[in-house]
GROMACS .gro file of C-alpha atoms in nm:
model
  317
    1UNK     CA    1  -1.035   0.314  -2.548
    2UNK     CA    2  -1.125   0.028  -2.295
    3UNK     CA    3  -0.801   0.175  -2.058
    4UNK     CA    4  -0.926   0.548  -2.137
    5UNK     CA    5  -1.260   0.487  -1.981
    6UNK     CA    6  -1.110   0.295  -1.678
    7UNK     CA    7  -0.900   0.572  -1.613
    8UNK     CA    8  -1.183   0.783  -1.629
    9UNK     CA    9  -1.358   0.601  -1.367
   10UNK     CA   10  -1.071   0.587  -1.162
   11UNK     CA   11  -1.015   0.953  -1.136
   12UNK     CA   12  -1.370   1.002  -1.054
   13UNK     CA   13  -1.299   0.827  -0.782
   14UNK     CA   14  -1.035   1.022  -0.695
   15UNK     CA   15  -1.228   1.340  -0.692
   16UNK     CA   16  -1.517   1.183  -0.496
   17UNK     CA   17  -1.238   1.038  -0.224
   18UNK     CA   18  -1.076   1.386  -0.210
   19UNK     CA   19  -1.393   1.579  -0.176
   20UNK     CA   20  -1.550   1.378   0.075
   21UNK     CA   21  -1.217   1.404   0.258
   22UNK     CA   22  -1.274   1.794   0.184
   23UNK     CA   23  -1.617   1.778   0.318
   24UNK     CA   24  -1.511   1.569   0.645
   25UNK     CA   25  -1.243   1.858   0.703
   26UNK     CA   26  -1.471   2.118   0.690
   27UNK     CA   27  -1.725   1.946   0.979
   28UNK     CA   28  -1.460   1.883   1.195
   29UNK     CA   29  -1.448   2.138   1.417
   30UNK     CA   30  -1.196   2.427   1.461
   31UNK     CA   31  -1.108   2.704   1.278
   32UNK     CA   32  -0.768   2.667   1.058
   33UNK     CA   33  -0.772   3.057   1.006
   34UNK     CA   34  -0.809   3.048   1.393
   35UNK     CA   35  -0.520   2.840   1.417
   36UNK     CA   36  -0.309   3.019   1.174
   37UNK     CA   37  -0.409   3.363   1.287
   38UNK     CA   38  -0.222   3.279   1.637
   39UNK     CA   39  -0.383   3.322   1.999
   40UNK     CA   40  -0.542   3.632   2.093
   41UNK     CA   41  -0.546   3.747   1.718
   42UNK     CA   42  -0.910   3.974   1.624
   43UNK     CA   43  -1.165   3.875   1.448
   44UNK     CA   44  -1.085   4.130   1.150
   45UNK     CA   45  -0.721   3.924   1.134
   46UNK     CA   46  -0.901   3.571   1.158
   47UNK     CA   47  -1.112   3.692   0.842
   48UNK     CA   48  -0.823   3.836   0.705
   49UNK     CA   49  -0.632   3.458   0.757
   50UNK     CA   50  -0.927   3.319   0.615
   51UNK     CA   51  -0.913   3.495   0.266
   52UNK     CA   52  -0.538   3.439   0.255
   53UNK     CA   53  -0.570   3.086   0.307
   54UNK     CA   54  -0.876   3.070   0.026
   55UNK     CA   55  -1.084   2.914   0.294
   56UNK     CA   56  -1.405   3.167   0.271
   57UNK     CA   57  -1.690   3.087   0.069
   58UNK     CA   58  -1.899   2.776   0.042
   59UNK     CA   59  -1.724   2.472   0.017
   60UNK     CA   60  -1.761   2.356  -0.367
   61UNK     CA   61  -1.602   2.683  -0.439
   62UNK     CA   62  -1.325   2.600  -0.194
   63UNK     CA   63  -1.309   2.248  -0.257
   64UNK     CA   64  -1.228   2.377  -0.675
   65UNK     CA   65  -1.003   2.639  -0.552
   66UNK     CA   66  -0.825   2.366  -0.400
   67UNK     CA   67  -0.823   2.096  -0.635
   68UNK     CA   68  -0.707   2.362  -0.904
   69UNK     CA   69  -0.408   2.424  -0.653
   70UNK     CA   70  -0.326   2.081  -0.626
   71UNK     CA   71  -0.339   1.987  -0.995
   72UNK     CA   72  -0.056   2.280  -1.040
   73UNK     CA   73   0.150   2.137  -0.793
   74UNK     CA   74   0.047   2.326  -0.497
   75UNK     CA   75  -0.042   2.172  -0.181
   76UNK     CA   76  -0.067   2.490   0.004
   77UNK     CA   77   0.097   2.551   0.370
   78UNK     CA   78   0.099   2.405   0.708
   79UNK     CA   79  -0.077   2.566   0.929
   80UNK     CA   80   0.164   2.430   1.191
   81UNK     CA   81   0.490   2.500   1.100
   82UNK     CA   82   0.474   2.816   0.937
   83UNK     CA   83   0.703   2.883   0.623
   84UNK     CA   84   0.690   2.514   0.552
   85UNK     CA   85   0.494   2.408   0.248
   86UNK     CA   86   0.244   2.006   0.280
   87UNK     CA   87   0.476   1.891   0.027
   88UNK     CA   88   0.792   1.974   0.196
   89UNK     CA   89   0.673   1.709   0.465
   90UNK     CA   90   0.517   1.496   0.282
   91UNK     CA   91   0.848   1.471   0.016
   92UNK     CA   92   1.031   1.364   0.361
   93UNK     CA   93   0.774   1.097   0.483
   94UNK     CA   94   0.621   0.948   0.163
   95UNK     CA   95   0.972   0.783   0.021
   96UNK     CA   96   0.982   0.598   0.408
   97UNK     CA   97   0.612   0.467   0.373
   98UNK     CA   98   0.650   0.385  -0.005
   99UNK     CA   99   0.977   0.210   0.062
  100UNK     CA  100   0.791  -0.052   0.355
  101UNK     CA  101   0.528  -0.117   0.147
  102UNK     CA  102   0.747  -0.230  -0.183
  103UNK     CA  103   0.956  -0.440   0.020
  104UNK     CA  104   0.659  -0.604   0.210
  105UNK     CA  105   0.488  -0.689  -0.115
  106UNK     CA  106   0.867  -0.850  -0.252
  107UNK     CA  107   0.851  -1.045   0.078
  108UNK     CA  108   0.507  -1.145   0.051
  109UNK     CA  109   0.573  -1.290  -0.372
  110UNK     CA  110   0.907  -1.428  -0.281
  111UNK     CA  111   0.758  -1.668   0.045
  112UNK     CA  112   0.445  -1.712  -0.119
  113UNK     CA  113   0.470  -1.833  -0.485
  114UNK     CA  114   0.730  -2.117  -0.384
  115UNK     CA  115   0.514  -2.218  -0.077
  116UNK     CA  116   0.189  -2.190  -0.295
  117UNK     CA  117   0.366  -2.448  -0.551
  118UNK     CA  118   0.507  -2.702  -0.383
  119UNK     CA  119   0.166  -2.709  -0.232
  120UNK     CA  120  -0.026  -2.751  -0.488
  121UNK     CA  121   0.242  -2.960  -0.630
  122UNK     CA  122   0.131  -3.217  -0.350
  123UNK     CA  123  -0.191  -3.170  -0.207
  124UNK     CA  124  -0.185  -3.282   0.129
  125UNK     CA  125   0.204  -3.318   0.193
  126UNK     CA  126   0.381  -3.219   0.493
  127UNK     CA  127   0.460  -2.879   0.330
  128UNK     CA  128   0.054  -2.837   0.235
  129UNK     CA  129  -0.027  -2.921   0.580
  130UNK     CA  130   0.214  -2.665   0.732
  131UNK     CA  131   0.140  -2.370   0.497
  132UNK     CA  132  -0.209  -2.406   0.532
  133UNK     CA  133  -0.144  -2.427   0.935
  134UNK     CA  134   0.070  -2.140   0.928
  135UNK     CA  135  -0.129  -1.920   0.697
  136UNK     CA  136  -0.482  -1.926   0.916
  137UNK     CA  137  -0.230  -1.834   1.192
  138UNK     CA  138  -0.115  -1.545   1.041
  139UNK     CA  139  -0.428  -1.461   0.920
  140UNK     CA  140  -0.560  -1.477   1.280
  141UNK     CA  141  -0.308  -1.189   1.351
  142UNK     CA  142  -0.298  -0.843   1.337
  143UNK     CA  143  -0.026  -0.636   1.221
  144UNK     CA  144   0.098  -0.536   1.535
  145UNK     CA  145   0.072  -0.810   1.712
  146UNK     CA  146   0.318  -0.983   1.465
  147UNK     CA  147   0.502  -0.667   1.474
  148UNK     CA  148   0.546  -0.702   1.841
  149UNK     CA  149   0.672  -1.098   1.835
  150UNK     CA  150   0.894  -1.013   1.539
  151UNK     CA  151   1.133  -0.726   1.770
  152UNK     CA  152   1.092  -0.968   2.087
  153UNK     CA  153   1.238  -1.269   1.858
  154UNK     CA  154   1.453  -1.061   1.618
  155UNK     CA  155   1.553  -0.766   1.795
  156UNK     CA  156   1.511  -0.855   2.208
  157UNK     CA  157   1.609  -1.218   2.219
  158UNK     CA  158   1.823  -1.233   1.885
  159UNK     CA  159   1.972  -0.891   1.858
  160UNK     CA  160   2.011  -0.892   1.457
  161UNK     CA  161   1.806  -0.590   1.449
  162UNK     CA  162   1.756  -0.260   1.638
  163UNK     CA  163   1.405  -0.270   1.876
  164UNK     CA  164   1.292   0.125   1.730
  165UNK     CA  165   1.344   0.189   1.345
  166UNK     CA  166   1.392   0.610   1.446
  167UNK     CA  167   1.697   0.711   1.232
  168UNK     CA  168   1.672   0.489   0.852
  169UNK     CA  169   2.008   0.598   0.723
  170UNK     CA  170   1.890   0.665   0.350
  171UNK     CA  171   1.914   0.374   0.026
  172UNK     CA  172   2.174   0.573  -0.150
  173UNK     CA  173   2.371   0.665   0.185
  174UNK     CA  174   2.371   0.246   0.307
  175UNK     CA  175   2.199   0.019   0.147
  176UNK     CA  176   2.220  -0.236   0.363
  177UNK     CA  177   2.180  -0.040   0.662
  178UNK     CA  178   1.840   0.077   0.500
  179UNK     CA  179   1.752  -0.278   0.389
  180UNK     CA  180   1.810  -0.367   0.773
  181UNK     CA  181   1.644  -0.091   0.906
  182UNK     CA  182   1.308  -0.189   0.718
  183UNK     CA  183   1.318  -0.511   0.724
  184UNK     CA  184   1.128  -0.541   1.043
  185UNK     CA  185   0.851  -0.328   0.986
  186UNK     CA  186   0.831  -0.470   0.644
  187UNK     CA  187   0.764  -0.833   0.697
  188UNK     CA  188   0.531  -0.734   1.000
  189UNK     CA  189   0.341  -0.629   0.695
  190UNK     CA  190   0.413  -0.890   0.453
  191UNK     CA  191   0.331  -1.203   0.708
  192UNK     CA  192  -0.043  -1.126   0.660
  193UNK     CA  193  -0.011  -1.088   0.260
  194UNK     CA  194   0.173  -1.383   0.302
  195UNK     CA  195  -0.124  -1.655   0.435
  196UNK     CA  196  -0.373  -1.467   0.184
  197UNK     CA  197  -0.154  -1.548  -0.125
  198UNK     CA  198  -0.084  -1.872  -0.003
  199UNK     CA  199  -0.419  -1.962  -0.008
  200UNK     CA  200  -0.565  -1.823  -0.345
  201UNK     CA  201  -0.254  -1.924  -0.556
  202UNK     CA  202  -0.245  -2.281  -0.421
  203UNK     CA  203  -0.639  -2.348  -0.488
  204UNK     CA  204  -0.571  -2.138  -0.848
  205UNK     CA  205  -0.270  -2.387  -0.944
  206UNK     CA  206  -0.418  -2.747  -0.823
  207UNK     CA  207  -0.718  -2.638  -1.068
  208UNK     CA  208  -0.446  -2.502  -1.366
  209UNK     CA  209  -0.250  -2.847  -1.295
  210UNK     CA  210  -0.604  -3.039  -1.353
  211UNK     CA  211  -0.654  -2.869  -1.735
  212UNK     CA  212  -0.585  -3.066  -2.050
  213UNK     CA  213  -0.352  -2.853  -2.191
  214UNK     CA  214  -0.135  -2.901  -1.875
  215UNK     CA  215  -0.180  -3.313  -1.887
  216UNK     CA  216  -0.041  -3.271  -2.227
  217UNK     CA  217   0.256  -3.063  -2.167
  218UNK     CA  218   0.343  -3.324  -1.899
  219UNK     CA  219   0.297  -3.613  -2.158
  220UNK     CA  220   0.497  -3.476  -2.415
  221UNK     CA  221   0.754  -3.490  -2.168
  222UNK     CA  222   0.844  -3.140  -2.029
  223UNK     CA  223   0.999  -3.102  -1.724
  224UNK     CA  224   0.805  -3.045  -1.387
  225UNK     CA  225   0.982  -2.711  -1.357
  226UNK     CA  226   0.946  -2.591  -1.698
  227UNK     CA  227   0.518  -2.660  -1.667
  228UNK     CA  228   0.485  -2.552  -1.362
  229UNK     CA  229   0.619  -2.197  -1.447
  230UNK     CA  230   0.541  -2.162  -1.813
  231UNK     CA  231   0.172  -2.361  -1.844
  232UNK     CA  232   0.085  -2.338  -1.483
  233UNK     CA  233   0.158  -2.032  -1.308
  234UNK     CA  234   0.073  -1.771  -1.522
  235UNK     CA  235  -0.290  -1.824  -1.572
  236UNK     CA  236  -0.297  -1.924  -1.209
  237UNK     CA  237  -0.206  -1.595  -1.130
  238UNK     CA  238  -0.513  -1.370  -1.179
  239UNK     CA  239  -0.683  -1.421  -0.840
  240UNK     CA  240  -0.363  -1.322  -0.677
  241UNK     CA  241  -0.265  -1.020  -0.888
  242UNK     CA  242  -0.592  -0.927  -0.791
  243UNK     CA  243  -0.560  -0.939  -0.452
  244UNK     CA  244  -0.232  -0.781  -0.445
  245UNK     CA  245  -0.390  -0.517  -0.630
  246UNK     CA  246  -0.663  -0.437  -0.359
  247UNK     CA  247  -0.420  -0.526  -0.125
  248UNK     CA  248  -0.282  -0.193  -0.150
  249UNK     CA  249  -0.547  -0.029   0.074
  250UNK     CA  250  -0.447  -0.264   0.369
  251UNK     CA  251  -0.092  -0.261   0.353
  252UNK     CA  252  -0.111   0.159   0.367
  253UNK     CA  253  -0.323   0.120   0.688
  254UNK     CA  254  -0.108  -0.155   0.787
  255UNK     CA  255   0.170   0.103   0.710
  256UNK     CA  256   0.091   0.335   0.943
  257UNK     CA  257   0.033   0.118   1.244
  258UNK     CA  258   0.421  -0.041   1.208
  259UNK     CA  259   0.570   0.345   1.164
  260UNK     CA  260   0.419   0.390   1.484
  261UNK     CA  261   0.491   0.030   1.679
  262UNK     CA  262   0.836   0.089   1.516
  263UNK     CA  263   0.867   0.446   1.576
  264UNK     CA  264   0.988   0.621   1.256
  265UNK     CA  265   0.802   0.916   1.105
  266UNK     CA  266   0.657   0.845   0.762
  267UNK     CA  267   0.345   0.931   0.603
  268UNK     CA  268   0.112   0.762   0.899
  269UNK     CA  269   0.233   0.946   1.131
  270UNK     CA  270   0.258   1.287   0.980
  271UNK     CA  271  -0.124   1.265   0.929
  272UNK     CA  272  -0.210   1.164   1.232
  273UNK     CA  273  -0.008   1.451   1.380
  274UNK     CA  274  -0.176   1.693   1.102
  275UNK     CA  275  -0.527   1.552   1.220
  276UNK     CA  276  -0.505   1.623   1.569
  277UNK     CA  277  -0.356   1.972   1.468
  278UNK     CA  278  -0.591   2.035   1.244
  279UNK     CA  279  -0.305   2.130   0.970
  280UNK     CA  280  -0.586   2.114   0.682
  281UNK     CA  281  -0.393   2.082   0.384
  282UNK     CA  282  -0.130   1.845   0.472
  283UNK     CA  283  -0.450   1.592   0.600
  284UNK     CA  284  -0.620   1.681   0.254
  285UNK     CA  285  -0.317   1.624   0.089
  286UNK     CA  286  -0.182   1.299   0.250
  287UNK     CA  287  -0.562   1.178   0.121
  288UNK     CA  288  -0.509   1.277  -0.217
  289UNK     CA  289  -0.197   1.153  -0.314
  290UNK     CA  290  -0.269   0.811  -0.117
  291UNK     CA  291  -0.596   0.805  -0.324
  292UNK     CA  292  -0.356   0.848  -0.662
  293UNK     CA  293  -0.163   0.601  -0.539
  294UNK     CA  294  -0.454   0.362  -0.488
  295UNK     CA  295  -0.559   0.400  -0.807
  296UNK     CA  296  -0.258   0.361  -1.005
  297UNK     CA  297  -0.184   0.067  -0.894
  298UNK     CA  298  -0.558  -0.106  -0.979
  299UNK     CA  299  -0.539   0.084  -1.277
  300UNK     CA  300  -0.200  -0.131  -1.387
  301UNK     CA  301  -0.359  -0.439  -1.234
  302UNK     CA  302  -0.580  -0.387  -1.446
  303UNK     CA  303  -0.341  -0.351  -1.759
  304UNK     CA  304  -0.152  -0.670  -1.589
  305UNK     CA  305  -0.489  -0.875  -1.646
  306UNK     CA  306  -0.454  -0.853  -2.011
  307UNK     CA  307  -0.091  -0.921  -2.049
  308UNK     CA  308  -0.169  -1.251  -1.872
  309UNK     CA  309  -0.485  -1.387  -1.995
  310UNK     CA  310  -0.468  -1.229  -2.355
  311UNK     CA  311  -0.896  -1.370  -2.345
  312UNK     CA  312  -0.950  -1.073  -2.096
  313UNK     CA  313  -0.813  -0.788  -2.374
  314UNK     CA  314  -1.073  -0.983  -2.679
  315UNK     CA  315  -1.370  -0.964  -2.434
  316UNK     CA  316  -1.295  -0.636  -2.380
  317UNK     CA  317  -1.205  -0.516  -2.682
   0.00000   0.00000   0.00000
């Protein structure tokens, strides 16, 4: 009942997102019946367009007729590149941003939780010291400014990688020539996730590591290892999972500016090319399904809580 009436909320929010997306469309200004009519086309055609493309009437009624469409599966048409549905782009562009954003978040976990304990491990070691120096570096940094010292180090002066990311050969076609290909962009993106993990799991485990139940695991004689990951990290983990979870905003924002420093066409810059030409239901699309996204994830964050801290599930039960 508890998850019923979160995912209630969550597709509210949905709807509101989309809509005023919808409504921000609609003010912009041009005329996609304009557009799709062609130059030079009359006013009687432009109408014509217009009732084809279900954009008459006022906008709750189109807004419905176009969440109905989009519930069913239909995304409508670019306006464009006529014959070729929103979804036929976006199924070629989503997979590319989806993929950078996994493996920057697998990046992000696998630097951060071993930094994070051996720093709380010893407060004020050498390896403290230098995660905590390196993490308000990279959190001094944008995205594409890391992005930019990562192909001059790795790419320019190195040459492991290639400087532009244009042609990913595909996972199934060469894996490691698709691992390679994103790697780049992907820890451009995970650096920053990186220094903000850091920080919050190394304060959450040096208070864990100070609880009695943790003092007595360590008396009874269980190894370091075997506390640290058992007794330790797991309730440590909450303010992290957390962040990860709202997290997810950033990194697709952070997404789209290392498809373009990289140059590969994913989902950032298919929107950006449907904004400036106006192609009105890929943009409304792109929102949509980025908004699903968004909240699918907090919504199994939010499942995620309970499996770690059962004391979450009682108080909400």
């Amino acid at each position: 009942m508890v998850y019923l009436r979160r995912l209630g909320r969550l597709i509210l929010v949905v709807f509101v997102v989309t809509f005023v997306t919808f409504l921000l469309l609609d003010l912009t200004p041009g005329d996609p019946a304009e557009l799709k009519a062609g130059f030079g086309a009359t006013p009687e055609a432009i109408e014509e367009t217009r009732e084809e493309l279900g954009l008459n009437g006022p906008l709750v009624v189109r807004y419905g007729r176009w969440a109905g469409n989009f519930v069913q599966g239909d995304l409508g048409d670019s306006l464009i590149s006529p014959g070729v549905s929103a979804w036929e782009q976006i199924r070629r562009a989503l997979p590319k941003t989806l993929e950078t954003m996994v493996l920057a978040e697998l990046m992000a976990f696998a630097i951060a939780i071993p930094l994070a304990i051996r720093s709380a491990q010893r407060p004020g070691g050498w390896v403290d010291r230098w995660a905590s120096t390196v993490s308000f570096g990279l959190l001094a940094l944008p995205s594409f400014v890391l992005g930019i010292y990562l192909i001059f180090i790795f790419a320019v002066w190195l040459d492991w990688f290639d400087v532009l990311s244009n042609d990913l050969p595909g996972f199934q076609d060469d894996p490691i020539g698709n691992l390679k290909g994103y790697f780049l962009p992907s820890l451009t993106l995970a650096l920053n996730l990186v220094a903000v993990y850091v920080r919050l799991l190394r304060t959450d485990l040096i208070e864990t590591l100070q609880q009695d139940y943790v003092m007595l695991a360590q008396a009874r004689g269980l190894s370091t290892r075997r506390v640290m990951w058992r007794h330790v990290l797991r309730p440590s983990s909450l303010n992290t999972l957390t962040a990860a979870g709202l997290n997810v905003g950033g990194l697709i924002g952070g997404a789209f500016i290392v498809e373009a420093l990289f140059a590969y066409q994913a989902m950032g810059r298919l929107l950006i090319q449907s904004i400036f030409g106006q192609d009105y239901f890929i943009v409304a699309a792109i929102v949509a399904i980025l908004s699903i996204g968004y909240v699918v994830v907090n919504f199994l964050v939010d499942i995620l809580y309970t499996v770690l801290d059962p004391r979450i599930r009682s108080v909400d039960a």
